[in-house]
mmCIF file of C-alpha atoms in Angstrom:
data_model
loop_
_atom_site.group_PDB
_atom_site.id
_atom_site.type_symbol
_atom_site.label_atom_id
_atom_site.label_comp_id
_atom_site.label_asym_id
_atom_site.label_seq_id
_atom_site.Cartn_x
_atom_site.Cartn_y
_atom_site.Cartn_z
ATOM 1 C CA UNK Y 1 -26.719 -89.766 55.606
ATOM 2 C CA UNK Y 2 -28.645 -87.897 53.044
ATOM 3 C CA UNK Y 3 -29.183 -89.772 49.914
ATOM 4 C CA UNK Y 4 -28.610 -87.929 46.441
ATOM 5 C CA UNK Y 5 -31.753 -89.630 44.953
ATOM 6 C CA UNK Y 6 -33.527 -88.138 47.794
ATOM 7 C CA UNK Y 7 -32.180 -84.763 47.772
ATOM 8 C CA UNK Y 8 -30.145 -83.730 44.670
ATOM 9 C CA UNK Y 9 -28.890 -80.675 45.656
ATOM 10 C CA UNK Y 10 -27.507 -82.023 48.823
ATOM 11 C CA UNK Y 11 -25.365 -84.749 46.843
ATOM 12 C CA UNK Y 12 -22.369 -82.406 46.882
ATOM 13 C CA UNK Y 13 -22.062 -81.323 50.022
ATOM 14 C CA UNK Y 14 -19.542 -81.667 53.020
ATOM 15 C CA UNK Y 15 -16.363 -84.028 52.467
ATOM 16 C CA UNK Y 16 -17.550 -84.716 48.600
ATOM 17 C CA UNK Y 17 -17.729 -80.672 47.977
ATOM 18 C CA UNK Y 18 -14.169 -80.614 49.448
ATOM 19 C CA UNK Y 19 -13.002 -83.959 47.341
ATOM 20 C CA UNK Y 20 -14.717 -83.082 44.267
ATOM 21 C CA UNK Y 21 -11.760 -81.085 42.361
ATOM 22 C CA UNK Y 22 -8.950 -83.380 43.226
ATOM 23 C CA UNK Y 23 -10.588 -86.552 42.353
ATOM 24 C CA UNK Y 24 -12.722 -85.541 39.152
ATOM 25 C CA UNK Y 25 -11.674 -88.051 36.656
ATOM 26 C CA UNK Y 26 -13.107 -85.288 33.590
ATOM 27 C CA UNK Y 27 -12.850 -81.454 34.221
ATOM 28 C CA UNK Y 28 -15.071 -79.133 32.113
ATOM 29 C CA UNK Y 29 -12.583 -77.229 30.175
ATOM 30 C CA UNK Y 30 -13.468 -73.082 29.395
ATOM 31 C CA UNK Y 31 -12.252 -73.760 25.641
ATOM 32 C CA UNK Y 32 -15.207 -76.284 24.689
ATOM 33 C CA UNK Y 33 -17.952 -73.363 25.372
ATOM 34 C CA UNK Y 34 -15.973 -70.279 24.105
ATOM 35 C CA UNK Y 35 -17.434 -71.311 20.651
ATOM 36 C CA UNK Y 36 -21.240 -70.646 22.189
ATOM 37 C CA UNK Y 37 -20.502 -67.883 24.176
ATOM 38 C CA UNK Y 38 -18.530 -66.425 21.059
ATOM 39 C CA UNK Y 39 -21.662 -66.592 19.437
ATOM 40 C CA UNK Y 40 -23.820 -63.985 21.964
ATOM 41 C CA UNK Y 41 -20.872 -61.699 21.399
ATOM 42 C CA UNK Y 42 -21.040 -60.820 18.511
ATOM 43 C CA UNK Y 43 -24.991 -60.910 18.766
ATOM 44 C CA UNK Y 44 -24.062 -58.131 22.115
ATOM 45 C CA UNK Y 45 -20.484 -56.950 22.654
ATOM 46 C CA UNK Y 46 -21.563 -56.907 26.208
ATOM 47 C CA UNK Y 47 -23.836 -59.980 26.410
ATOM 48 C CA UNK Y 48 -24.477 -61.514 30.030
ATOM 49 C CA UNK Y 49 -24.272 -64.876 30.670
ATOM 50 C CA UNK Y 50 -24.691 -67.306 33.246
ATOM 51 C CA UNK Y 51 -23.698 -70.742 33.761
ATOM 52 C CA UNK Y 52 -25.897 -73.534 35.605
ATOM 53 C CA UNK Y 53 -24.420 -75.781 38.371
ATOM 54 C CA UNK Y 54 -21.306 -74.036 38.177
ATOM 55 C CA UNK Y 55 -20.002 -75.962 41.413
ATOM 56 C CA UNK Y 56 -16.147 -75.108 42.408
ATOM 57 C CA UNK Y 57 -16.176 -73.111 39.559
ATOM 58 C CA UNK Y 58 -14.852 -75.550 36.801
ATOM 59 C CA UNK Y 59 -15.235 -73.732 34.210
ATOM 60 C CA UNK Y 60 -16.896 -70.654 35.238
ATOM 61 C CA UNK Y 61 -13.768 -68.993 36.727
ATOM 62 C CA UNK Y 62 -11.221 -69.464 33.809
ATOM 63 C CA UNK Y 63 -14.266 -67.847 31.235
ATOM 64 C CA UNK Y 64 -14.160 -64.970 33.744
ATOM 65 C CA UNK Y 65 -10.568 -64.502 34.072
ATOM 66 C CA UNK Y 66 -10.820 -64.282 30.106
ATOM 67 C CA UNK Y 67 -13.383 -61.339 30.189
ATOM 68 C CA UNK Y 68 -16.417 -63.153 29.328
ATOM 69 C CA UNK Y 69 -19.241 -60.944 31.292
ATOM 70 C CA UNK Y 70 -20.472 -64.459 33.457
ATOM 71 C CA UNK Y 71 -22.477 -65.283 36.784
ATOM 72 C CA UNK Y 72 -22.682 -68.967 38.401
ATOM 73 C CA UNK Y 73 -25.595 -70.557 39.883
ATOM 74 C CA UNK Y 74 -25.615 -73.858 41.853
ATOM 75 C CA UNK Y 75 -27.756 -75.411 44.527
ATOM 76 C CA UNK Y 76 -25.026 -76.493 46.737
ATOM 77 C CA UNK Y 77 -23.453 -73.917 49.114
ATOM 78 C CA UNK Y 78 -20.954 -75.676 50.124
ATOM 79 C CA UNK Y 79 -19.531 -75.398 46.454
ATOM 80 C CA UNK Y 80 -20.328 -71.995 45.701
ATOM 81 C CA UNK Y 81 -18.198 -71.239 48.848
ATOM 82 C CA UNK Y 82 -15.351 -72.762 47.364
ATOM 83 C CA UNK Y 83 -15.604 -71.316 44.036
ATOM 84 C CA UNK Y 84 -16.047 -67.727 45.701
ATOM 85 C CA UNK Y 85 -12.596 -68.871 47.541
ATOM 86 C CA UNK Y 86 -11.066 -69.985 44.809
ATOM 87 C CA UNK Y 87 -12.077 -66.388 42.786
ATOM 88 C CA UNK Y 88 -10.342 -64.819 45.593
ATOM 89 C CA UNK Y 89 -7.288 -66.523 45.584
ATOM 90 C CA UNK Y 90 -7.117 -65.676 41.500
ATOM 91 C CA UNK Y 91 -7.859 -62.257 42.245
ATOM 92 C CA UNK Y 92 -11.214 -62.633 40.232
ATOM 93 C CA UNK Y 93 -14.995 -60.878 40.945
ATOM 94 C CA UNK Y 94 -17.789 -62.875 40.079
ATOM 95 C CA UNK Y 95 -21.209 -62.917 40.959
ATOM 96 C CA UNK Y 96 -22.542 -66.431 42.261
ATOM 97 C CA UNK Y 97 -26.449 -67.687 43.146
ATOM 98 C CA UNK Y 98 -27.971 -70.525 45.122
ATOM 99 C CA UNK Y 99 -30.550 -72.148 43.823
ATOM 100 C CA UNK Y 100 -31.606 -75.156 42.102
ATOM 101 C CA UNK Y 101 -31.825 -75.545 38.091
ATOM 102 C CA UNK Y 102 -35.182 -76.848 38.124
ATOM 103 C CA UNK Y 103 -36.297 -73.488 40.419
ATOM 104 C CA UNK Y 104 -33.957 -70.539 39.999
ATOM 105 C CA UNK Y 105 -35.474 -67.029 40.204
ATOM 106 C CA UNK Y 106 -32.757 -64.285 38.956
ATOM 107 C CA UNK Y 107 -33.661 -60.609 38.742
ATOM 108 C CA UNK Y 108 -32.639 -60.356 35.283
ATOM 109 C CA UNK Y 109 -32.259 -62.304 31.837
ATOM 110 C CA UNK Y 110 -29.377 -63.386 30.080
ATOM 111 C CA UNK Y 111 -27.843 -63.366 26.498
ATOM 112 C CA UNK Y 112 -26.695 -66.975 26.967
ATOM 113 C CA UNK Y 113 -27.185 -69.761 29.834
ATOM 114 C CA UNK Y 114 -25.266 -73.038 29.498
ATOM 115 C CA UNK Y 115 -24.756 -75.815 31.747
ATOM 116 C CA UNK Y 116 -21.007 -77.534 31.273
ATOM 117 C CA UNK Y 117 -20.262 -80.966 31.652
ATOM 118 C CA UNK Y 118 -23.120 -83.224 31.795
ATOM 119 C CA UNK Y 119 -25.195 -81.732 35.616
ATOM 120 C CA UNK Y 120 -28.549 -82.031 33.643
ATOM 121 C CA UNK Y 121 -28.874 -85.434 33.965
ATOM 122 C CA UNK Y 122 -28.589 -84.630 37.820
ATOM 123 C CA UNK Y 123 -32.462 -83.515 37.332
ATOM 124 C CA UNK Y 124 -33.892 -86.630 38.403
ATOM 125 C CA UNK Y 125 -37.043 -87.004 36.999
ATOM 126 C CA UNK Y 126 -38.915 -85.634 33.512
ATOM 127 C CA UNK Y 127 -40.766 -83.128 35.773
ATOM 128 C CA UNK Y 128 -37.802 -81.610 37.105
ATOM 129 C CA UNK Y 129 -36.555 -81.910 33.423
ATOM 130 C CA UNK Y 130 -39.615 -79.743 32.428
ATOM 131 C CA UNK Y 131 -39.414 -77.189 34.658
ATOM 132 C CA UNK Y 132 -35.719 -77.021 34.344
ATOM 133 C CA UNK Y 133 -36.096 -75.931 30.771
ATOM 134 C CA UNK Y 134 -38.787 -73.541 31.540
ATOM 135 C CA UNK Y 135 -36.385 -71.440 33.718
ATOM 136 C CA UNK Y 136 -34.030 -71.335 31.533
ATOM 137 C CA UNK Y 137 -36.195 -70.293 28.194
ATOM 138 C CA UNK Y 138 -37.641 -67.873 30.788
ATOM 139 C CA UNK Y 139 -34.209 -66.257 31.771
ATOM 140 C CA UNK Y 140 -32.908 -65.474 28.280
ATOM 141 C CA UNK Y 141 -33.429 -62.438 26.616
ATOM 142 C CA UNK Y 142 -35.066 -62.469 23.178
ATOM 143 C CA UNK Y 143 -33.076 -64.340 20.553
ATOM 144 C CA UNK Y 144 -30.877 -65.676 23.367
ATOM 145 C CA UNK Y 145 -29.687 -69.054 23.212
ATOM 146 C CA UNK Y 146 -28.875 -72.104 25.316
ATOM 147 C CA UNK Y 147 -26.287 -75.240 25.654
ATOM 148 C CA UNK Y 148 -27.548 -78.004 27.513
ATOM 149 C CA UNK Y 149 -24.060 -80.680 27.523
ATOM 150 C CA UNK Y 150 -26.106 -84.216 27.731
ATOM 151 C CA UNK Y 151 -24.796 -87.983 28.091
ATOM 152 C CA UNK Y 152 -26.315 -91.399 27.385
ATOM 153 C CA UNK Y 153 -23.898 -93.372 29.707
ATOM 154 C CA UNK Y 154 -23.404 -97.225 29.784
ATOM 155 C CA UNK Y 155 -23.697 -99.182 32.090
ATOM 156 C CA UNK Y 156 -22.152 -102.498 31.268
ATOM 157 C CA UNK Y 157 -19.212 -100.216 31.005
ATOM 158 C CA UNK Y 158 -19.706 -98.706 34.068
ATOM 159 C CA UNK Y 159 -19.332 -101.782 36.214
ATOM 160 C CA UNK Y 160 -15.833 -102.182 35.515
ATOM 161 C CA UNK Y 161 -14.897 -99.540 37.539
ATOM 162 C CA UNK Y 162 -16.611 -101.005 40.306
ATOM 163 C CA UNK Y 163 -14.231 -101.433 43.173
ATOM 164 C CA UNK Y 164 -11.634 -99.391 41.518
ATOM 165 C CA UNK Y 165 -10.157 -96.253 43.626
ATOM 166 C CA UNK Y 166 -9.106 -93.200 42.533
ATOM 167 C CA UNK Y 167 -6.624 -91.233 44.505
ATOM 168 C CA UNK Y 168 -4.176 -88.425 45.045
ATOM 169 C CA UNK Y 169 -1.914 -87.355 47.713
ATOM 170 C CA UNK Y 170 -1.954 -83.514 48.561
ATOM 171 C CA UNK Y 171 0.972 -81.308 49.395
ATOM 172 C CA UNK Y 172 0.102 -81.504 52.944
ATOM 173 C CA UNK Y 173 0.608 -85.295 52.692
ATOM 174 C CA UNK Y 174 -3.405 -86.126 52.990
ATOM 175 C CA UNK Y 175 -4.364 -89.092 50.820
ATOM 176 C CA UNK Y 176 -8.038 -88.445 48.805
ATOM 177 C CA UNK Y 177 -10.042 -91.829 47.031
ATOM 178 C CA UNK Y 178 -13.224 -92.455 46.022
ATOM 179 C CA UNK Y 179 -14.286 -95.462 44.032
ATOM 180 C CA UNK Y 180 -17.891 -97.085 43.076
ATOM 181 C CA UNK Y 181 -19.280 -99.604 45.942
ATOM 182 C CA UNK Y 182 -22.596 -100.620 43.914
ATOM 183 C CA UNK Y 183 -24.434 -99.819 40.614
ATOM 184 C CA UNK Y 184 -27.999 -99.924 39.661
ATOM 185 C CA UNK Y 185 -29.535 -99.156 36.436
ATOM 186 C CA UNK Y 186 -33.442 -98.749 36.525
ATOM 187 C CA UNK Y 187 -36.374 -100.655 35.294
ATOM 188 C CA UNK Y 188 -37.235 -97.506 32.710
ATOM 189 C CA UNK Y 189 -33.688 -97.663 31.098
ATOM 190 C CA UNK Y 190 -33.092 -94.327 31.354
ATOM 191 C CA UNK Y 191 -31.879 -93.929 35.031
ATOM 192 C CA UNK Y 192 -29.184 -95.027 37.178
ATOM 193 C CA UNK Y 193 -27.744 -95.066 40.744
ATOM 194 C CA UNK Y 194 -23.907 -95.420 41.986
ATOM 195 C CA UNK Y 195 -23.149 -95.436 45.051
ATOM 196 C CA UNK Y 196 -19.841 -93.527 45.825
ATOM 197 C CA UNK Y 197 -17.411 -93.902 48.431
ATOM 198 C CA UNK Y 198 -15.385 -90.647 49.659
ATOM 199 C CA UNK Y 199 -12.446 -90.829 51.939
ATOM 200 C CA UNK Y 200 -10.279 -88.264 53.152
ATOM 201 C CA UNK Y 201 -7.534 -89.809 55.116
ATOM 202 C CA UNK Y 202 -4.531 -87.867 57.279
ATOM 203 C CA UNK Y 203 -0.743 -88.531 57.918
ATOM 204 C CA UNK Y 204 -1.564 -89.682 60.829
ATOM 205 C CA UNK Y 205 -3.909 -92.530 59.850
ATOM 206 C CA UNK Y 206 -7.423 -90.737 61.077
ATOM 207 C CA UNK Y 207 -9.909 -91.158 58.317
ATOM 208 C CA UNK Y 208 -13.209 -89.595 57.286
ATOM 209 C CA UNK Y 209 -15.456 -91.492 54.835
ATOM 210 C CA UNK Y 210 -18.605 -90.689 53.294
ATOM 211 C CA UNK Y 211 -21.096 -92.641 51.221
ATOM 212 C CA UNK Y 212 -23.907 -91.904 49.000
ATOM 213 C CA UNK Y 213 -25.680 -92.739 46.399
ATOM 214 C CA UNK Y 214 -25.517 -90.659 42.684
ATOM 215 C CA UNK Y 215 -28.594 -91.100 40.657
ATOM 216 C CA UNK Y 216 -27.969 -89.486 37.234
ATOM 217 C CA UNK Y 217 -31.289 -89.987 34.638
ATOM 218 C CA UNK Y 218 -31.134 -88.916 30.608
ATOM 219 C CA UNK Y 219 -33.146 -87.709 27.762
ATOM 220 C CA UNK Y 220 -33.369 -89.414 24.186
ATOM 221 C CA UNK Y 221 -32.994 -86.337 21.499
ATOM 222 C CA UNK Y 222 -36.735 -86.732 21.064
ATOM 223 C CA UNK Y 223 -37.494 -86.645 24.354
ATOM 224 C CA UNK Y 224 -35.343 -83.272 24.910
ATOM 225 C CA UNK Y 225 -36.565 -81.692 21.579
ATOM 226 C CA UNK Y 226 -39.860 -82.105 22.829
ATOM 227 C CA UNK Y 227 -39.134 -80.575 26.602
ATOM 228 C CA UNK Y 228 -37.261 -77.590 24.848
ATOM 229 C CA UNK Y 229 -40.094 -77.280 22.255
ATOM 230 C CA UNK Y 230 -42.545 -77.451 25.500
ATOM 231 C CA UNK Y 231 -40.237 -74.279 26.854
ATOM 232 C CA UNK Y 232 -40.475 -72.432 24.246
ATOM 233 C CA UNK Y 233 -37.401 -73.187 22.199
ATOM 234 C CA UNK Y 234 -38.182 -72.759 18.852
ATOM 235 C CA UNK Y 235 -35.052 -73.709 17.306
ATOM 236 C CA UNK Y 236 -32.749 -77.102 18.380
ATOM 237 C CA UNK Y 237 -30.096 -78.206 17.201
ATOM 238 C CA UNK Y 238 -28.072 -81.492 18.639
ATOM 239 C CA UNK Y 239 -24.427 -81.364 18.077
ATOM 240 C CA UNK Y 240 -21.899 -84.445 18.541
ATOM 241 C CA UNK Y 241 -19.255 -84.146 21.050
ATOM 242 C CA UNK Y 242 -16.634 -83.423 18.418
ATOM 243 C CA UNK Y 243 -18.739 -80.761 16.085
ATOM 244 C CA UNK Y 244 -21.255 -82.027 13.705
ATOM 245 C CA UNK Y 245 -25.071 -83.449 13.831
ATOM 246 C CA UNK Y 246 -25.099 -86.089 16.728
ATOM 247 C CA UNK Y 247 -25.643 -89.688 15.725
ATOM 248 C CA UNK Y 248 -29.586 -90.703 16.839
#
């Protein structure tokens, strides 16, 4: 099976693409980026925006369905698939791209890119980083702006949810889990691989598991001021999850 630290864009693919809505344990919610996109506005009553690793559409489709003038890209098919289904089923256009973050070539620039819940630390090395924030400086239109959502996770918590399962039964009577076989922080303290268990099983006691391994990697704020600053960012400002300067 294809490992995530191997090919990052393949991670959510498959079973885990179909899993990944019911089982999230934290949804990206539209109200904690209306604030930023508020902001290019009122800078352009009819700014365009665009939203990195927009997945299933959590939560690209509920900033559409409020008018906000947004695209999606993401490097997994499989997911844009089901966010252009779910679209459909709200009665919703949107425009959605493949490609990765790191690589992305769009015909035209934006007023405002953002990336929601924490899918830069899916870039998994300071390369990748790099170049990640070099497409997106290069995307924006003059005085545009950009939200990068970051995490510094912890691993001694982490391990007590090893062996834990989540799951939900669906309407249909299926019974979705995953849960956290294995964690392993790296030697450079600033990476870290779980390996994740997926199972999808039927009323009838057929079963289909899959397995692979989530490497996740993050930035100290001097690190990412300096890869911003690299891009061409000439103004950065890191904000705490609850408003405010961040703590260092």
């Amino acid at each position: 099976m294809p490992s995530q630290s191997e090919r990052p864009s393949q991670f959510y693919t498959g079973l885990v693409a179909d899993l990944y809505e019911p089982l999230v344990s934290e949804r990206a919610r539209a109200d904690d980026y209306v604030r930023f996109l508020d902001r290019a506005c009122r800078r352009n009553p009819h700014a365009s925006m665009l939203e990195l690793c927009c997945g299933s559409g959590l939560p690209l489709l509920d900033l559409v369905e409020r008018g906000y003038r947004l695209e999606g890209l993401d490097a997994s098919l499989d997911m844009l698939e089901i966010c252009r289904s779910r679209a459909q089923e709200r009665g919703l256009t949107v425009t959605l791209h493949h490609g990765e973050m790191q690589s992305f070539e769009l015909p035209k620039r934006y007023d405002a890119i953002f990336i929601a819940g924490a899918s830069f630390t899916l870039l998994t090395s300071d390369d990748d980083a790099m170049r990640a924030t070099a497409r997106i400086h290069e995307h924006l239109v003059p005085g545009g702006s950009a939200l990068i959502t970051l995490e510094i996770p912890d691993p001694t918590a982490l391990k007590r949810w090893l062996g834990r399962v989540r799951e939900v039964t669906t309407t249909s009577g299926e019974r979705l889990r995953v849960s956290m076989t294995a964690i392993a922080p790296d030697a450079d303290g600033r990476s870290l691989t779980r390996t994740l268990r997926y199972e999808r099983i039927a009323r009838d006691g057929t079963d289909e598991i899959v397995e692979r391994d989530w490497r996740t990697r993050w930035w100290p704020q001097d690190e990412i001021r300096r890869l911003l600053g690299a891009a061409g960012f000439d103004k950065v400002t890191i904000v705490a999850p609850g408003g405010g300067a961040a703590a260092p």
